[in-house]
Amino acid sequence: MSLSASMYPTVPTPAPGPVGGSRLGASVSSTAGVSPGVPGIGQPGGFPKTPTPGPNGSASFPRSLSQQQLYQTPLRGQNGQHPQQQQQPQQPQSQQQPQQTTVVATSPTGQIITMAQQDAATVAPQSPVEIANRYVNEFIERDSRYPDLDRIIQQSQLSDYPFGPTDPGAFTPFARTRISNIPDIIFEQYNRTECYTKMGLFPQLQRAWITVDNRLYFWNYLSGQDFLSFEDLSHTILSVQLVKPRKGTFIDSINHLLLLATPLEFHVLAVSFANNDLQLYDTGMAVSIKGFDVNSIAGSHKTGRIFFTSRGSPDMWEITYSNTESWFRGKCGKVCHTKGGLSGFAPSMGALSPITKMIPFSTSSVLSSILPSSHSETIVQIAVDDTRSLVYTLSSRSTLRAYHTPNSTDLALVITYTYASLSSHLQMINATSPLLDPRSTTIVSIHPVHPAESTQIHLVATTSTGCRLFLRAARTYGFGFTSSESAPPTTMQVIQVRFPPRDAITQTPSTSALLKKTRLSKIFAPGYFFAVKEGDTSDSLFASAPDTCRILRQSMTSPSAPQFLENAVWADIEGFVQAIELITPEFQVSNKPEGFGNEICGQYILPPAEVAVLTNTGVHIYTRRYMAQTFIESNNLRQFIEFYGRGETCCTALSIAASSRWPLDARELARRAYIEYGGKAHVRDDNYGAVELSIDSIQLSGRFDGLGMYIARIVRPIWRTPILKMTASAANGKQVRSFSSNISADSLNNYHILLFELYDFLDQNRNYIDGLTGPDTVLGGFGGGRSDELALQAEHRGMYALLRLIVNIREGISFVALVTAEPRKLNEIMANLLEETQNRISKLTFQDLFTTSEGTELAKDLVAAIVNQSITAGGSVDSVVDILRKRCGSFCSTDDVILFKAIEYLHKAKSVAPTDPDMKLQFLRESVRLLEKTAGTIPFEDLQGAVKELLSLDFHPGAIEVVLKAAKEADRGNLALGYFSDGLPALDPREELYKVRAQCYNLVFDICEDVDAKVAESEASQQQQQQLLTPGGTTQTLAPLPITALQTETYVVAYSSRDELFHYWFYDWFVSRGLANRLLEVDTPYIESYLERNSATNIEQANLLWLFYAKKDQFYKAGQVLYRLSQSDFELPLGQRIEFLSRARGFCNCYCPPGQRQAMLRLLQTTQDELVVAFIQDDILGRMKTDERLADDEKKRAELAERLDGKVLNLSILYNEFASPLGYKDICEAIVKAADYNG
């Protein structure tokens, strides 16, 4: 393809940057966050004016509110809860939906646009990787919807070849790429032929072969070397075939059987082929076939059965073989499945059988020409379909037969389909043609179609006129019979015809004589068709292949069935064709018919198909031409876009421009095409003139579609594939798990190279690709309308998301390659993980690893296991971490490195603990310092593990320091304290932060309980030893224990914390353990506020509060607390209230600062007055309890006692409701006196 100056404006070519990981920047710490790993590409904001880096780029980006709406990740907190606090239910989402308003606007083109404005909180935030994951899934799903063969051939007889075989130009489906001449040494042997010679190809062995009378020669058709001869037979070799052996019959190194048929015997040789080394072994298996003229041999890959036929007979024979023999059965035998009785074990030669015995060395051609046959029909081809357990045969009368193989021994004829029946069925589908006239047309080849390619079509037959007949086999059921999945088909019918290309413009395909005299054909999945047309001096080779991309585009844009579009060519060939074989693995990108034939989704990963054609001059290799070659050679880019679409064109251009295997001029051509012909993002029109203007209503450009397609097709083979394969086996009575990689190291390396080159291309050309530059640098090119701004934002968001995904995939692949490089180490690493983690990792797919937080967490578990294994083995963390950081930084961030170093110091401390306590302490302090640095990001499980290690080394103070630091870093804004102070309201976003800190506080309490338990255990042990050593019950003073000092230091660290919320939890923990009195020993800035907060609701802590004030010589506050207790609503008896008042009066008589004297005097007076009333109330209560007048009414006495033995009542109530009604005159006088009543 050439580009003229008028077609392509000049685009400056960026200077090539250094190749390496440095261009990708620092590693990514999370799959959902924004990382400096993508330099120089502005992060998309909510508005085009969002500041972003310019063309020169920057390693950091500003984050605006609108950017957070597009890319922010929901906060992931740890679950933690106060033991005394119930978890609050969350508000349903349906109750949080705000109202939506619609604004109508007009675009610059006059189109009516509705803009939906909604609160940002209702939009589910998505990270760039989540967005890219959705796009890649959509592109993979699009490719998987490629129509199956049944749907494509519905219109096949009406289809034509867009680019015919005469001059297909750039659309040539196959090109001859190599010619390997027959070696001279083979020609020398060929010239010695006396009777018969035959040639063929064995692609399974990379060998061509030729028989010269009774000798067989092999050579490597790729190199022309590796000669091998077999000359042990005495008779002329008539037929040669290579089949798979029956499982369990031979040793594992025998992977093929070589079958040789002579006029007298059928020989079975064992073949071993590995690393291009071919070895033949004599098995001693041979069976007499005297009188047979074997012309066709076929074998079943699945069962290892061997079938053969003989000229002049329609019978189907089978060679049986075994590695054992008995009295009545040898290792090798033969059986006929189409005759009964003893005739099934010997051929019938009619009256001329004695004559044939007299001519043992006659060749097949001589036998066929001289001896008349008792049958006029001959089987000319056998085709085995293991997927359906069927064996097809084609006879010289163009009759098709199908045999069912229900097991490893039986063979039953189920279908006989004559050409006459076929012709009548052709008339039923209106496919009559002179090319199908039974008087002049025969079937020359048959090709089974596997269920993975089509569920309806079983067989494709090729006629001598080049027509392809698609046949379906089905079951018919009579009355009383039911369907069965295992039942064989019973009928066959042609359902469609594919005519050859027209050989003249005015001619119709049904009358084309282009492929008349076709004598041989081969069809390879997913539809490669090769036909050999007989010639006088040389054969002609016709090759065609589906135009997959156009078929896919038709199926996506048209509701009708797509046409079967093929491109064809007359391939260059010299000589007469002897064999045609596919020498590369059979193409398959799907295991079901839909999507099976989609070549374009596998063209970047799978090698192009190669077909070898053997002629009498040499081996010609033809290679399938993919879209890239078509793109490069095409002279009309607009036609290419018209045929395949803008997205497919950009995908093809990108695959060339971003790949180093193409020439520089082709890469530059593709680069300019991708940049300049990618189109622009625009508002998607719904054909009614009004669209909802939102970021999801934007049709992105062809550049974006091309990039998304390319990424999807690269990762498609592994996207939904589990990373590891787990197998379980029993060893020593235990179940042992072993793990291995599902993808080979070479494949992973190939994916990594493709993605590295792709990222490198995008990075070098970011200034010229719309969507990769910052929004502020390309806004002027859009015109400034609101729809254009939104289109730019959507394009930028999509391109940036795909770019982030490329980085994640590259690092994920590097990580998998690193972990699975050595199977033995992989199993050791997995053995260090919990069984639950092993199960999760075994189910982890590549997609999950690349795009989900769960995949990142599991990868980090593997990284931790790798580092721990290295530490345990005495290795250095630095060497392991350096490799991880360079190859997959996302799974080994800076914080992870610090954590690993901290763990390493813990292991060092443990190793030196018995011999060097000072060094142990030094290592522990360094470990705590590192743990505190990473406290803000350390997972809670890892924090628990680190604490466990610190406790095992008796470093409880350091453990508390680390945990409290983690609690602080989890809530740097101290929002949880406000949540606690507000009374823990429901549905508050601060609740998650509160739970995170609660988890940490509970871990601190576990540390304190551990040190308390160790102190108690140590004291008990020392007391026991002391009792044993002290005679006569005398006592000795015990020396202080070192563990007691550790306990003291541990609590000192906890008390010295500046975390107010922690102190509240800490004091609650004391109370819950029944150690509330210890709070009086606490001297922190928070104990007073804690007691004051709880004194209103807890009588015990209210008592502690006045005791606390008394201990601090704050007598006025102690008196206030006591007075409030006397007046409180707590259920207190009157006597205790009098006690509180008395104590308050006592404190009021104590020393106080000068500034509090007046307040203390007022409190003293108030307390004295309350005491007078309380004493009167107490007198009434005592008198009432002994009053004999109430002896007959104890219920009333109890009611009066209940009212009096509680809160202090006022004098009026005491007088009017108690003293006066009960007639206590002296008390009434005391009340009047106390009230100072003068009335």
GROMACS .gro file of C-alpha atoms in nm, residues 44-246:
model
  203
   44PRO     CA    1  -0.913   1.254   3.173
   45GLY     CA    2  -1.116   1.491   3.381
   46GLY     CA    3  -1.484   1.561   3.398
   47PHE     CA    4  -1.439   1.871   3.180
   48PRO     CA    5  -1.202   1.933   2.890
   49LYS     CA    6  -1.044   2.227   3.072
   50THR     CA    7  -0.914   2.001   3.349
   51PRO     CA    8  -0.541   2.073   3.385
   52THR     CA    9  -0.331   1.784   3.258
   53PRO     CA   10   0.028   1.744   3.149
   54GLY     CA   11   0.123   1.888   2.815
   55PRO     CA   12   0.293   1.707   2.532
   56ASN     CA   13   0.615   1.662   2.726
   57GLY     CA   14   0.427   1.487   3.002
   58SER     CA   15   0.480   1.454   3.371
   59ALA     CA   16   0.499   1.170   3.612
   60SER     CA   17   0.219   1.303   3.834
   61PHE     CA   18  -0.127   1.434   3.761
   62PRO     CA   19  -0.368   1.671   3.938
   63ARG     CA   20  -0.688   1.511   4.058
   64SER     CA   21  -1.005   1.714   4.034
   65LEU     CA   22  -1.346   1.631   4.176
   66SER     CA   23  -1.470   1.535   3.832
   67GLN     CA   24  -1.176   1.301   3.785
   68GLN     CA   25  -1.265   1.128   4.108
   69GLN     CA   26  -1.616   1.076   3.976
   70LEU     CA   27  -1.472   0.898   3.676
   71TYR     CA   28  -1.199   0.696   3.835
   72GLN     CA   29  -1.218   0.689   4.213
   73THR     CA   30  -1.228   0.352   4.384
   74PRO     CA   31  -1.463   0.298   4.680
   75LEU     CA   32  -1.281   0.297   5.011
   76ARG     CA   33  -1.212  -0.055   5.123
   77GLY     CA   34  -1.209  -0.071   5.501
   78GLN     CA   35  -1.149  -0.349   5.748
   79ASN     CA   36  -1.436  -0.480   5.953
   80GLY     CA   37  -1.398  -0.414   6.323
   81GLN     CA   38  -1.646  -0.353   6.600
   82HIS     CA   39  -1.641  -0.256   6.964
   83PRO     CA   40  -1.737  -0.561   7.168
   84GLN     CA   41  -2.009  -0.357   7.337
   85GLN     CA   42  -2.134  -0.188   7.023
   86GLN     CA   43  -2.390  -0.341   6.783
   87GLN     CA   44  -2.329  -0.301   6.411
   88GLN     CA   45  -2.563  -0.053   6.248
   89PRO     CA   46  -2.759  -0.166   5.942
   90GLN     CA   47  -2.685   0.011   5.616
   91GLN     CA   48  -2.946   0.212   5.434
   92PRO     CA   49  -3.079   0.041   5.119
   93GLN     CA   50  -2.954   0.187   4.793
   94SER     CA   51  -3.310   0.253   4.679
   95GLN     CA   52  -3.349   0.508   4.954
   96GLN     CA   53  -3.050   0.709   4.835
   97GLN     CA   54  -3.155   0.791   4.478
   98PRO     CA   55  -3.160   1.164   4.415
   99GLN     CA   56  -3.383   1.323   4.161
  100GLN     CA   57  -3.272   1.355   3.802
  101THR     CA   58  -3.336   1.659   3.588
  102THR     CA   59  -3.320   1.681   3.211
  103VAL     CA   60  -3.196   1.986   3.021
  104VAL     CA   61  -3.265   2.025   2.649
  105ALA     CA   62  -2.993   2.185   2.438
  106THR     CA   63  -2.906   2.224   2.073
  107SER     CA   64  -2.582   2.104   1.918
  108PRO     CA   65  -2.380   2.317   1.673
  109THR     CA   66  -2.540   2.119   1.389
  110GLY     CA   67  -2.890   2.196   1.511
  111GLN     CA   68  -2.953   1.854   1.658
  112ILE     CA   69  -3.168   1.839   1.971
  113ILE     CA   70  -2.974   1.698   2.264
  114THR     CA   71  -3.104   1.606   2.608
  115MET     CA   72  -2.849   1.635   2.884
  116ALA     CA   73  -2.918   1.428   3.193
  117GLN     CA   74  -2.779   1.597   3.502
  118GLN     CA   75  -2.758   1.372   3.805
  119ASP     CA   76  -2.586   1.390   4.135
  120ALA     CA   77  -2.236   1.243   4.110
  121ALA     CA   78  -2.302   1.017   4.405
  122THR     CA   79  -2.549   0.812   4.201
  123VAL     CA   80  -2.292   0.726   3.935
  124ALA     CA   81  -2.111   0.407   4.027
  125PRO     CA   82  -1.743   0.503   4.022
  126GLN     CA   83  -1.527   0.294   3.795
  127SER     CA   84  -1.153   0.274   3.779
  128PRO     CA   85  -0.974   0.289   3.442
  129VAL     CA   86  -0.900  -0.083   3.457
  130GLU     CA   87  -1.266  -0.166   3.524
  131ILE     CA   88  -1.367   0.042   3.222
  132ALA     CA   89  -1.102  -0.124   3.005
  133ASN     CA   90  -1.212  -0.466   3.129
  134ARG     CA   91  -1.564  -0.394   3.012
  135TYR     CA   92  -1.442  -0.283   2.670
  136VAL     CA   93  -1.216  -0.586   2.622
  137ASN     CA   94  -1.499  -0.820   2.719
  138GLU     CA   95  -1.722  -0.651   2.464
  139PHE     CA   96  -1.463  -0.694   2.188
  140ILE     CA   97  -1.404  -1.058   2.279
  141GLU     CA   98  -1.777  -1.119   2.278
  142ARG     CA   99  -1.805  -0.948   1.941
  143ASP     CA  100  -1.544  -1.178   1.792
  144SER     CA  101  -1.710  -1.483   1.946
  145ARG     CA  102  -2.033  -1.399   1.762
  146TYR     CA  103  -1.875  -1.483   1.427
  147PRO     CA  104  -2.150  -1.678   1.243
  148ASP     CA  105  -2.119  -2.053   1.230
  149LEU     CA  106  -2.086  -2.247   0.905
  150ASP     CA  107  -2.454  -2.345   0.904
  151ARG     CA  108  -2.559  -1.981   0.888
  152ILE     CA  109  -2.293  -1.872   0.641
  153ILE     CA  110  -2.378  -2.128   0.373
  154GLN     CA  111  -2.747  -2.042   0.368
  155GLN     CA  112  -2.676  -1.806   0.077
  156SER     CA  113  -2.361  -1.972  -0.048
  157GLN     CA  114  -2.484  -2.083  -0.392
  158LEU     CA  115  -2.581  -1.722  -0.465
  159SER     CA  116  -2.248  -1.586  -0.348
  160ASP     CA  117  -1.953  -1.503  -0.560
  161TYR     CA  118  -1.584  -1.447  -0.509
  162PRO     CA  119  -1.518  -1.071  -0.462
  163PHE     CA  120  -1.162  -1.124  -0.580
  164GLY     CA  121  -1.143  -1.407  -0.827
  165PRO     CA  122  -0.853  -1.644  -0.880
  166THR     CA  123  -0.722  -1.469  -1.193
  167ASP     CA  124  -0.599  -1.151  -1.028
  168PRO     CA  125  -0.686  -1.122  -0.657
  169GLY     CA  126  -0.409  -0.867  -0.601
  170ALA     CA  127  -0.358  -0.778  -0.235
  171PHE     CA  128  -0.645  -1.009  -0.139
  172THR     CA  129  -0.461  -1.327  -0.237
  173PRO     CA  130  -0.552  -1.588   0.027
  174PHE     CA  131  -0.238  -1.802  -0.007
  175ALA     CA  132   0.109  -1.731  -0.136
  176ARG     CA  133   0.385  -1.974  -0.212
  177THR     CA  134   0.661  -1.898   0.036
  178ARG     CA  135   0.898  -2.191  -0.007
  179ILE     CA  136   0.994  -2.465  -0.251
  180SER     CA  137   1.185  -2.772  -0.145
  181ASN     CA  138   1.305  -2.972  -0.443
  182ILE     CA  139   1.318  -3.348  -0.426
  183PRO     CA  140   1.676  -3.438  -0.331
  184ASP     CA  141   1.897  -3.589  -0.599
  185ILE     CA  142   1.946  -3.904  -0.396
  186ILE     CA  143   1.571  -3.963  -0.409
  187PHE     CA  144   1.567  -3.908  -0.784
  188GLU     CA  145   1.841  -4.165  -0.819
  189GLN     CA  146   1.628  -4.421  -0.641
  190TYR     CA  147   1.323  -4.318  -0.841
  191ASN     CA  148   1.507  -4.384  -1.165
  192ARG     CA  149   1.557  -4.745  -1.054
  193THR     CA  150   1.184  -4.811  -1.043
  194GLU     CA  151   1.089  -5.143  -1.206
  195CYS     CA  152   0.722  -5.190  -1.121
  196TYR     CA  153   0.554  -4.926  -0.907
  197THR     CA  154   0.618  -4.601  -0.723
  198LYS     CA  155   0.407  -4.377  -0.502
  199MET     CA  156   0.464  -4.053  -0.311
  200GLY     CA  157   0.309  -3.876  -0.012
  201LEU     CA  158   0.350  -3.650   0.291
  202PHE     CA  159   0.352  -3.722   0.662
  203PRO     CA  160   0.329  -3.377   0.826
  204GLN     CA  161   0.323  -3.542   1.170
  205LEU     CA  162   0.684  -3.649   1.104
  206GLN     CA  163   0.788  -3.351   0.889
  207ARG     CA  164   0.872  -3.605   0.623
  208ALA     CA  165   0.791  -3.672   0.261
  209TRP     CA  166   0.805  -4.032   0.143
  210ILE     CA  167   0.831  -4.226  -0.178
  211THR     CA  168   0.803  -4.597  -0.253
  212VAL     CA  169   1.022  -4.750  -0.519
  213ASP     CA  170   0.902  -5.105  -0.571
  214ASN     CA  171   0.968  -5.275  -0.235
  215ARG     CA  172   1.167  -4.989  -0.082
  216LEU     CA  173   1.045  -4.690   0.120
  217TYR     CA  174   1.241  -4.365   0.153
  218PHE     CA  175   1.184  -4.065   0.383
  219TRP     CA  176   1.330  -3.717   0.378
  220ASN     CA  177   1.268  -3.392   0.562
  221TYR     CA  178   1.075  -3.172   0.323
  222LEU     CA  179   1.172  -2.856   0.515
  223SER     CA  180   1.547  -2.904   0.504
  224GLY     CA  181   1.593  -3.159   0.227
  225GLN     CA  182   1.798  -3.372   0.469
  226ASP     CA  183   1.735  -3.645   0.730
  227PHE     CA  184   1.710  -3.936   0.488
  228LEU     CA  185   1.579  -4.271   0.607
  229SER     CA  186   1.518  -4.588   0.410
  230PHE     CA  187   1.327  -4.909   0.478
  231GLU     CA  188   1.418  -5.199   0.249
  232ASP     CA  189   1.321  -5.506   0.451
  233LEU     CA  190   1.020  -5.611   0.242
  234SER     CA  191   1.035  -5.861  -0.041
  235HIS     CA  192   0.726  -5.747  -0.232
  236THR     CA  193   0.616  -5.426  -0.399
  237ILE     CA  194   0.465  -5.170  -0.164
  238LEU     CA  195   0.117  -5.076  -0.286
  239SER     CA  196  -0.011  -4.847  -0.007
  240VAL     CA  197   0.143  -4.651   0.278
  241GLN     CA  198  -0.028  -4.480   0.571
  242LEU     CA  199   0.059  -4.335   0.911
  243VAL     CA  200  -0.188  -4.374   1.199
  244LYS     CA  201  -0.206  -4.335   1.574
  245PRO     CA  202  -0.161  -4.656   1.780
  246ARG     CA  203  -0.417  -4.794   2.018
   0.00000   0.00000   0.00000
